Coordinates of C-alpha atoms and ligand atoms in Angstrom, one line a residue:
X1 CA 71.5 104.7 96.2
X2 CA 70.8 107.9 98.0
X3 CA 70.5 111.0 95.9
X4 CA 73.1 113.2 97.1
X5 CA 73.7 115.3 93.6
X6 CA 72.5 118.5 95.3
X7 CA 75.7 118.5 97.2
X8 CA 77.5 119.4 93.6
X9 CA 78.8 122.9 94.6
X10 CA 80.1 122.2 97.8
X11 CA 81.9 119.2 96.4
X12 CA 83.5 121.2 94.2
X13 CA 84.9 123.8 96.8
X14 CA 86.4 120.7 98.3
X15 CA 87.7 119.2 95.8
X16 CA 90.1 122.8 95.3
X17 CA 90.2 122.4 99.0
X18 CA 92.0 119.0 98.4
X19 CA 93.6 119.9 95.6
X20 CA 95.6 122.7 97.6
X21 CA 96.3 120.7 100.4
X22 CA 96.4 117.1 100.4
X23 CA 99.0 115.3 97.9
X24 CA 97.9 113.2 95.3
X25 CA 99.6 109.8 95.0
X26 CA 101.9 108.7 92.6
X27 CA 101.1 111.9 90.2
X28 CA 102.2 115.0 89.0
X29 CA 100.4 117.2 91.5
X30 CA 98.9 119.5 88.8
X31 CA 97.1 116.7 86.9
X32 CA 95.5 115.4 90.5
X33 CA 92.0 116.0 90.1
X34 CA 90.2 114.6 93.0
X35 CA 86.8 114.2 92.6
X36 CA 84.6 114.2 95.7
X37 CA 82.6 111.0 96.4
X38 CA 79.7 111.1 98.6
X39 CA 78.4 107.3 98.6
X40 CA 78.7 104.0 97.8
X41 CA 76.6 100.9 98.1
X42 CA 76.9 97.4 97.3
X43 CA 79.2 97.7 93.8
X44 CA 78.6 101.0 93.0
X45 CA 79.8 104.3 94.3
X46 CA 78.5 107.9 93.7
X47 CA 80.3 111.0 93.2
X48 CA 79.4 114.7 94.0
X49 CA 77.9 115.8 90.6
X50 CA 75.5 113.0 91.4
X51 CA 77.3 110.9 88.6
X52 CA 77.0 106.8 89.7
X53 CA 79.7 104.5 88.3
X54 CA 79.8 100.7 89.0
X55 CA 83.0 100.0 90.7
X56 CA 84.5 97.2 88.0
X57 CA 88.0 97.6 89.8
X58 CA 87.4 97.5 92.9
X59 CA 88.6 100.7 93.8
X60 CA 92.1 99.5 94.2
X61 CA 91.6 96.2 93.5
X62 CA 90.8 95.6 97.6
X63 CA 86.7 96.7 97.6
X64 CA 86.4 92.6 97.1
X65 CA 83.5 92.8 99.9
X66 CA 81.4 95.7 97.8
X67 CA 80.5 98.9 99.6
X68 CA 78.2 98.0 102.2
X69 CA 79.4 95.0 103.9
X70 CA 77.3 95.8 107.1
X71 CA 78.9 92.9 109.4
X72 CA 82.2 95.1 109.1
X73 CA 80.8 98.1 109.6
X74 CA 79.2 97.1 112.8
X75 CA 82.4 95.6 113.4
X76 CA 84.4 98.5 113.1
X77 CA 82.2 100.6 114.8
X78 CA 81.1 98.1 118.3
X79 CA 85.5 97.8 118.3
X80 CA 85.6 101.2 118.6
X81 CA 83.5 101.8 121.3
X82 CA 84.7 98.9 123.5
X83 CA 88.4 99.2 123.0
X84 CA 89.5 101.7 120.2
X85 CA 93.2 101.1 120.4
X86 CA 95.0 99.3 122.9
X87 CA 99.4 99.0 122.7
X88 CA 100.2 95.6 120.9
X89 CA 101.4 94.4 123.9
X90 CA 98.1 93.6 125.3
X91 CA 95.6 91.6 123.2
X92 CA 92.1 91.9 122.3
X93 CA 89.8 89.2 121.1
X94 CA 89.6 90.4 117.1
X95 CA 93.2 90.2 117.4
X96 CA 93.4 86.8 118.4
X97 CA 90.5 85.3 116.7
X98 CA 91.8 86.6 113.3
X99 CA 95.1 85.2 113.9
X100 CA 93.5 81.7 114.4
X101 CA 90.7 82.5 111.5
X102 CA 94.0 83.2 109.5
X103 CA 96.0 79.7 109.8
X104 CA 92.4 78.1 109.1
X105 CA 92.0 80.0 105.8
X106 CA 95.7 80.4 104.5
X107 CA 96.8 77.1 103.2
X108 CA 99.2 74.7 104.7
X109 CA 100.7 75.4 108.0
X110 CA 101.0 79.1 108.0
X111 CA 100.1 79.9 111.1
X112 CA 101.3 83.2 113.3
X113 CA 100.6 86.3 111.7
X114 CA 102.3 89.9 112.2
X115 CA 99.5 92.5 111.9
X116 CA 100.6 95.9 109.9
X117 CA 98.4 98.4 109.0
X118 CA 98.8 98.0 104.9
X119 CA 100.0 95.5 102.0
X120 CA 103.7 97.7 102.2
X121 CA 104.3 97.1 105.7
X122 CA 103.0 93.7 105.5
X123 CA 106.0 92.6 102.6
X124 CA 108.2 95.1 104.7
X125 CA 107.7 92.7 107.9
X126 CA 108.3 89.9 105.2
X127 CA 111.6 90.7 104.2
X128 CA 113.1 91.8 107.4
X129 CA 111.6 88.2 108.8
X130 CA 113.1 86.4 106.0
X131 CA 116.8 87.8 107.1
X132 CA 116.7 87.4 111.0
X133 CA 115.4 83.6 110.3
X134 CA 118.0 82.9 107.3
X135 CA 121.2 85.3 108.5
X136 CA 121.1 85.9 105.0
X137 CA 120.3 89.6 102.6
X138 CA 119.4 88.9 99.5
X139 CA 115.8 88.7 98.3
X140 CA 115.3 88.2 94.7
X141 CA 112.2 89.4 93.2
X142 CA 110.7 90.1 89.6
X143 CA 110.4 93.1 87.3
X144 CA 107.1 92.6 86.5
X145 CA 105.9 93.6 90.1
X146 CA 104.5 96.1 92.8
X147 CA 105.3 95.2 96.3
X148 CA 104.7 98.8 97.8
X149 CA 105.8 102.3 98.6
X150 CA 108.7 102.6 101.3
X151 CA 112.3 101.8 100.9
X152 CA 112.9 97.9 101.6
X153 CA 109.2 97.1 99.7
X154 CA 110.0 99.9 96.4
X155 CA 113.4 98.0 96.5
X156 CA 112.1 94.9 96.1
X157 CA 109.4 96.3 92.9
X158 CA 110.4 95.5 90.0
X159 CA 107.9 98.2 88.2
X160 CA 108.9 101.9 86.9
X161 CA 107.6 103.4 90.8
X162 CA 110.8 101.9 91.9
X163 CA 113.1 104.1 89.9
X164 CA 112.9 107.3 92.0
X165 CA 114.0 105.9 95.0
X166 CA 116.4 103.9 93.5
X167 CA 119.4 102.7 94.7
X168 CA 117.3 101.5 97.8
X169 CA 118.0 99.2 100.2
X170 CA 121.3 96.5 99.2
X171 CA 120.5 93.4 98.5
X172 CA 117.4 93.4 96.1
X173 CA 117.9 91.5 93.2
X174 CA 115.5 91.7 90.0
X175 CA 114.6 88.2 87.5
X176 CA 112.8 88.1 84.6
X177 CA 109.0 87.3 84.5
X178 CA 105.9 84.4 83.6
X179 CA 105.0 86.7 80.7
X180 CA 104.1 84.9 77.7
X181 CA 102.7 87.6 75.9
X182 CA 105.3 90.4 77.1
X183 CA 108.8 88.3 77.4
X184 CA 111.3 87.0 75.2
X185 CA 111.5 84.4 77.7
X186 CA 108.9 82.0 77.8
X187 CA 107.3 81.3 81.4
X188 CA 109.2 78.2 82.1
X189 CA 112.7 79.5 80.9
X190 CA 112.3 82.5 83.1
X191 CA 112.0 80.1 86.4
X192 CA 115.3 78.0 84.9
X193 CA 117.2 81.4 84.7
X194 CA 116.0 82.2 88.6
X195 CA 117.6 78.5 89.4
X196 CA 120.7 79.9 87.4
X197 CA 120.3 83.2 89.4
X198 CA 120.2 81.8 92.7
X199 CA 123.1 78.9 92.4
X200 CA 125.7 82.3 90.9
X201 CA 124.4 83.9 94.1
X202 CA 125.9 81.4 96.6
X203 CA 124.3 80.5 99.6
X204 CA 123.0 84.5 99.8
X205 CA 119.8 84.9 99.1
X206 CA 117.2 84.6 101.9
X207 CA 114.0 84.6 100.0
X208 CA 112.5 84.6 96.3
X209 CA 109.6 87.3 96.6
X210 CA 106.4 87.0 93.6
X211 CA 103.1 87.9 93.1
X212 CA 101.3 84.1 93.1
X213 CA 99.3 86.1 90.3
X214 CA 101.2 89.4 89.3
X215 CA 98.3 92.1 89.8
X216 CA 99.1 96.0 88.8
X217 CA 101.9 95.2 86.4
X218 CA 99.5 93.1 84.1
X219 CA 97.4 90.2 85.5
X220 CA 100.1 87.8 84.8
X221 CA 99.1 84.4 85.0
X222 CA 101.9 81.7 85.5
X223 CA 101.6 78.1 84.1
X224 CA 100.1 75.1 86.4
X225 CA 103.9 74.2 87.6
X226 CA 105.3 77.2 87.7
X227 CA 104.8 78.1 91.5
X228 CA 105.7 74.6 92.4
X229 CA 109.0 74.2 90.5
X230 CA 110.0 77.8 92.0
X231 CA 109.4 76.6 96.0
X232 CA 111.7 73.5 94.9
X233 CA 114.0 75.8 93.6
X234 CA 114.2 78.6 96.4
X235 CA 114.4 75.9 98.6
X236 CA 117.6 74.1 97.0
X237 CA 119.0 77.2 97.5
X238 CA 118.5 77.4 100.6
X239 CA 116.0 80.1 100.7
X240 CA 112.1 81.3 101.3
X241 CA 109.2 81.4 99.4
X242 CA 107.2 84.6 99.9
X243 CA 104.1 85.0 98.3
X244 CA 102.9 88.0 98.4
X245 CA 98.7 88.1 98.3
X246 CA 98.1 91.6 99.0
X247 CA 96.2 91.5 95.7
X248 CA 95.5 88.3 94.8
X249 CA 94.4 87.2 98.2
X250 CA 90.8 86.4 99.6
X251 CA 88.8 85.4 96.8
X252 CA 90.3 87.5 93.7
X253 CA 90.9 84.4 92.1
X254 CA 88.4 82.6 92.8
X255 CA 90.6 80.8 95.8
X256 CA 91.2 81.9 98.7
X257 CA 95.0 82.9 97.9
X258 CA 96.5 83.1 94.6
X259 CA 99.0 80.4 95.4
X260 CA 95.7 77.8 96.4
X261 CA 95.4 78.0 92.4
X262 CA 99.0 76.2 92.5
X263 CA 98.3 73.9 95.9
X264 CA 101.6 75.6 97.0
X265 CA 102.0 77.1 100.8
X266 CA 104.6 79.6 100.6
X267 CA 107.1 80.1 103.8
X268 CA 105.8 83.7 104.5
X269 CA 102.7 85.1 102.8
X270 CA 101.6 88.8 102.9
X271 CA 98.2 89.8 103.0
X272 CA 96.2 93.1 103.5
X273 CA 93.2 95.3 101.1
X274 CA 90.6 92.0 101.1
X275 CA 92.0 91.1 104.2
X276 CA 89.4 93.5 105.4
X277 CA 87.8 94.5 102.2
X278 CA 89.1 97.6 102.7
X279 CA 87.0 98.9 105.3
X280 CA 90.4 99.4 107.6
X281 CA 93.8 99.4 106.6
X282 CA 94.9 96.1 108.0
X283 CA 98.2 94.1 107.0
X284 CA 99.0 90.6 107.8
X285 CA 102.4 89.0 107.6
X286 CA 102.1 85.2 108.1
X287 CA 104.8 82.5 108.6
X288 CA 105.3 78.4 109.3
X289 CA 105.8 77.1 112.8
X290 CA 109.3 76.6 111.9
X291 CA 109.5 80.2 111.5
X292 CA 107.2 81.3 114.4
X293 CA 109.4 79.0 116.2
X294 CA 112.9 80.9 115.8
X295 CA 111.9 83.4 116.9
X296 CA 111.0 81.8 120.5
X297 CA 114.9 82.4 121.3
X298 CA 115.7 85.1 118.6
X299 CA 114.0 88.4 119.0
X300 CA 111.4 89.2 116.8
X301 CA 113.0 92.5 116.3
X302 CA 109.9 94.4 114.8
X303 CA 106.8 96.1 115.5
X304 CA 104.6 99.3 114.8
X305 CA 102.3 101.4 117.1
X306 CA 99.2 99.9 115.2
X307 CA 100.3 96.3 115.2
X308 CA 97.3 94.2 115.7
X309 CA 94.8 97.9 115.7
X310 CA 92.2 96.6 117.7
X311 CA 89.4 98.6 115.1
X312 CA 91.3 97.1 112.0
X313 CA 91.4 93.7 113.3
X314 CA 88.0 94.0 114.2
X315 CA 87.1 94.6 110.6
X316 CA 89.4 92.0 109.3
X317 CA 87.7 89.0 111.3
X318 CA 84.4 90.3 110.5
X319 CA 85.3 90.6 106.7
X320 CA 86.3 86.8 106.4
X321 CA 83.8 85.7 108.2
X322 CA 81.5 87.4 105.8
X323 CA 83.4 85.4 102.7
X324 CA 83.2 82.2 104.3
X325 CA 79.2 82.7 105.3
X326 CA 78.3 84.5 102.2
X327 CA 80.5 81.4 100.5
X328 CA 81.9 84.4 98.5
X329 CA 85.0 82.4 97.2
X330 CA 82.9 79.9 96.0
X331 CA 81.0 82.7 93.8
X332 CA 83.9 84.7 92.9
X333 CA 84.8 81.3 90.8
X334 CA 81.7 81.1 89.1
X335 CA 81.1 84.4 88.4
X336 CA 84.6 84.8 87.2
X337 CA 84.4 82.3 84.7
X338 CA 81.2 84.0 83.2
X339 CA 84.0 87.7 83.3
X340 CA 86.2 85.3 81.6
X341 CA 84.0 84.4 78.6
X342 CA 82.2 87.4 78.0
X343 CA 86.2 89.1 78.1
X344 CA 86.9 86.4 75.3
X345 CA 84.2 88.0 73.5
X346 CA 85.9 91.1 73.5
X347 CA 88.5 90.2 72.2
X348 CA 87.3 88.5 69.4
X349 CA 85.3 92.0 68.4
X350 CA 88.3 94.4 68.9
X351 CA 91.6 94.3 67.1
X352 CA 93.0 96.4 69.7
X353 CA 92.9 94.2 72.0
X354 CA 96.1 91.9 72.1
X355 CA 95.1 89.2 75.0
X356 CA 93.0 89.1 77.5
X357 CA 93.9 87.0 80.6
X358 CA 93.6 86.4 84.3
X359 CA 92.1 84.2 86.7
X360 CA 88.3 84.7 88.4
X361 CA 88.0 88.3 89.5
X362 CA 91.2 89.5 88.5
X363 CA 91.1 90.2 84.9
X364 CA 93.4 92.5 82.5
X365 CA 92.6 93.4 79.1
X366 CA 96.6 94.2 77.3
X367 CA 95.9 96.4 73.9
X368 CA 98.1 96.4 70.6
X369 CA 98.4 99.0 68.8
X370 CA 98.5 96.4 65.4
X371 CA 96.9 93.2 65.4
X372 CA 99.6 91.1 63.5
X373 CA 102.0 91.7 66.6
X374 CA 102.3 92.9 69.6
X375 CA 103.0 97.0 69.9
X376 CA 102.1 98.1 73.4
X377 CA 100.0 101.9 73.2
X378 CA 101.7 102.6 76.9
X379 CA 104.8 101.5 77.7
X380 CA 106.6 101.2 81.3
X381 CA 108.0 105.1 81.1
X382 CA 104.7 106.3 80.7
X383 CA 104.2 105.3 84.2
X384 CA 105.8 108.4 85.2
X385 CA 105.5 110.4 82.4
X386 CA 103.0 113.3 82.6
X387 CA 101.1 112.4 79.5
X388 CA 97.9 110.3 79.1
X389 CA 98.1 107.3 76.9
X390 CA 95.3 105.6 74.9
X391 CA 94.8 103.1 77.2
X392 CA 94.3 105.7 80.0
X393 CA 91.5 107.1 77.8
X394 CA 90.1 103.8 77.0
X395 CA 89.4 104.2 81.0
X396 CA 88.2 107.3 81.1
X397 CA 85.8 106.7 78.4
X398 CA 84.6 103.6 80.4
X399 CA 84.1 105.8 82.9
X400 CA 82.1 108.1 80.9
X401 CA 80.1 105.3 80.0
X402 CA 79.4 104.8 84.3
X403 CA 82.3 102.1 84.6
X404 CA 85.6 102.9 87.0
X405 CA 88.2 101.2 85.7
X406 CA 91.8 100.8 86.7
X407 CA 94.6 100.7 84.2
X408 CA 98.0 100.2 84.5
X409 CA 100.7 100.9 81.6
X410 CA 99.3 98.9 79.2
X411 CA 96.2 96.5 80.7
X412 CA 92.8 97.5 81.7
X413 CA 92.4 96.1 85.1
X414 CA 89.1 94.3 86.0
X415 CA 89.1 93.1 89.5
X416 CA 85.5 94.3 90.9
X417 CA 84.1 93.1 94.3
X418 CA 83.3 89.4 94.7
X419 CA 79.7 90.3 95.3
X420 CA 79.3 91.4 91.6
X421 CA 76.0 90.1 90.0
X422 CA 75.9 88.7 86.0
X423 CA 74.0 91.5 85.3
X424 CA 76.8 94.0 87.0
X425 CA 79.4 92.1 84.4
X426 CA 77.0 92.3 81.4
X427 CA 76.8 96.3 82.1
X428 CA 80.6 96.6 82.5
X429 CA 81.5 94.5 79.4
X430 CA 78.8 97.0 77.7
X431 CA 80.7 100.0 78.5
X432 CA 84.3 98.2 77.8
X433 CA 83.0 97.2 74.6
X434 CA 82.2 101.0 73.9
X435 CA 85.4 102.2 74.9
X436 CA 87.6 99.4 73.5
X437 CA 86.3 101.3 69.9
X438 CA 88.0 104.9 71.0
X439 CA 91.5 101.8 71.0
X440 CA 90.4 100.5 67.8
X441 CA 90.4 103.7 66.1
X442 CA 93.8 104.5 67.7
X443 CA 95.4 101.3 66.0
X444 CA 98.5 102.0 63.5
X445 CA 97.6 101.1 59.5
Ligands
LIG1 C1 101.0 92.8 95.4 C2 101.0 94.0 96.2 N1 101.9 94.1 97.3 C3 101.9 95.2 98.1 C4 101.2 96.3 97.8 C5 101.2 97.5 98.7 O1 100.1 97.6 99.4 P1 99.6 99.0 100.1 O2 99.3 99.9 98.9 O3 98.4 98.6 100.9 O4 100.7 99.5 100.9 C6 100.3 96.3 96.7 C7 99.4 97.4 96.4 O5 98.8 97.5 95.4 C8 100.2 95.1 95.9 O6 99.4 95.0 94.8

């Protein structure tokens, strides 16, 4: 990686530059401490102070190509030259050979695809779809969830973010979750209570909306049947699957989609950050020929400015043609299950931590603060609470160690890019290990 540490000073002007005037997300504005970064390259990234820190989340969880997926770049950069932006009412060819490279990689018979510009606008687009093809309201969708920022996708999140702009939009109904570890329900009961959910509801509800594989609220897991038995039972009801992959999709998992791990096809799936491994901010909203087709004679009464962005489509065909040539699904599995075992191993060593779970390259570490049961360190209101908990400085200590590493209430998040080497993992389970102690020594009596 280039040496860039003599920018230092300047990066520090701008970072009080962006401090002063550019909002920090999600965060009380006088704890935002941006921190200038001046490169990255393959999994690592390097800041101004000439600090280099492999990137073991993936930014935010959507770097799944790495940091210098060239055949994007290019992409992104011949687009914008030839046609930078064009109005969605024309087409261009990115745009239509990613919506045909989509219905080959999603699985089943998804097939048309609404292009957004992000994961929000993607499960926005889902929702509103689901009630102009059902003429029904209702979506029912978990606690244990994120499904983005604006008012129909907050309404439909089941996590603490939601709370501010609560009451949101009518209609959004929460059920429990697939949390073993967390729940007093076990996973299966949950899905019986949804059935019980939906059949008190009437003929209402228009869609059931989950996470395949929850992602920011904890890395959640369900069992094998799980996803099947809820299709059959959103469909008894008389309403949609939606899966949304914004997370879990292109490779995370070592699948292509979250719900390939189940061999289920939702109705509608959502899709964006790996779409285009975050080198543009691309959405995709995609739906069954029986859906495509209603709206032949029913107006498809939706649509954004940057629907179909010529530049961010161009990324996004370029970015799965890179996983399928680089066969980076295929490794993402493989190299998983190595994350997975040396993660076991971590476990065994630290009493802090209370499970570790997950699925290929989307892992979550959950600390305890006891070992004979489980006693969270950060709990859901400390999501917007001002303070730091341990598990934030179990993080930040990674991170002092050279390791950026999400977390999220009360799981570490490791979800780095799929091109991540054995030796990037043996480094990053190094400086976990290390950090996992500042937990350990946290721990009640
Ligand atoms: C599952 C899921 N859905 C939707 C979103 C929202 O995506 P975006 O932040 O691109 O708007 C996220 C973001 O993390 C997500 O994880």
């Amino acid at each position: 990686m280039t040496d860039r540490s003599g920018s230092g000073d300047e990066g520090n002007q701008l970072e009080r530059l962006d401090k002063k005037h550019v909002f920090g997300t999600w965060s009380y504005q006088k704890q935002v401490q941006p921190t200038q970064v001046v490169g990255a390259d393959g999994n690592r990234f390097e800041t101004a102070d000439g600090t280099e820190y492999l990137d073991v989340s993936g930014q935010l969880m959507c770097s799944n190509l790495g940091h210098s997926a060239d055949r994007v770049a290019d992409a992104i950069a011949d687009q914008a030259r030839e046609t930078a932006y064009i109005a969605p009412g024309y087409t261009t060819e990115a745009r239509a050979r990613l919506g045909e490279k989509l219905a080959e990689v999603t699985p089943g018979s998804l097939s048309k695809t609404f292009f957004s510009t992000s994961g929000t606008e993607a499960v926005e687009a889902a929702i509103k779809i689901a009630r102009m093809y059902t003429g029904k309201q209702k979506i029912v969708s978990r606690y244990r969830s994120y499904h983005g920022a604006t008012y129909g996708s907050i309404s439909v999140t089941g996590d603490p973010r939601r709370l501010e702009a609560e009451p949101g939009i009518p209609g959004t109904i929460k059920a429990p979750d697939p949390y073993a570890y967390g729940s007093t329900l076990e996973p299966m009961e949950s899905l019986e209570y949804i059935d019980e959910m939906l059949m008190l509801e009437g003929d209402t509800v228009a869609a059931v909306l989950v996470e395949p594989v929850v992602g920011s609220n904890g890395i959640l897991v369900p069992p094998a049947e799980y996803l099947p038995r809820l299709k059959e039972i959103a469909h008894d009801h008389g309403a949609l699957l939606i899966c949304d992959e914004v997370m879990s999709g292109f490779g995370r998992t070592g699948e292509w989609f979250g719900c390939d791990l189940f061999d289920v096809t939702p109705d509608i799936m959502t899709m964006a950050k790996g779409l285009t491994g975050a080198y543009a901010p691309l959405g995709g909203t995609i739906v069954t020929p029986e859906i495509a087709d209603h709206f032949e004679e029913h107006m498809f009464c939706h649509g954004h400015t940057y629907a179909g962005h010529p530049v961010a489509c161009a990324a996004g065909l370029a970015a799965v043609e890179t996983y399928q040539e680089e066969n980076l699904i295929e490794h993402a599995a493989e190299i998983g299950a190595y994350l997975g075992d040396r993660l076991e191993e971590l476990s065994a060593a630290h009493p802090s931590v209370g499970e570790v779970r997950g699925v290929g390259l989307f892992r979550g570490i959950e600390l305890t603060k006891r070992s004979d049961r489980r006693e969270p360190f950060g709990v859901r209101s400390d999501k917007l609470s001002p303070e730091t908990t341990v598990v934030d400085e179990v993080a930040a200590r990674a991170g002092e160690n050279g390791v950026y590493l999400a977390n999220m209430i009360n799981t570490l998040i490791i979800a780095p890019p799929l091109t991540i080497t054995r030796e990037d993992v043996d480094e990053a389970i190094d400086a976990i290990d290390d950090a996992l102690e500042h937990a350990d020594a946290a721990m009640e009596a």
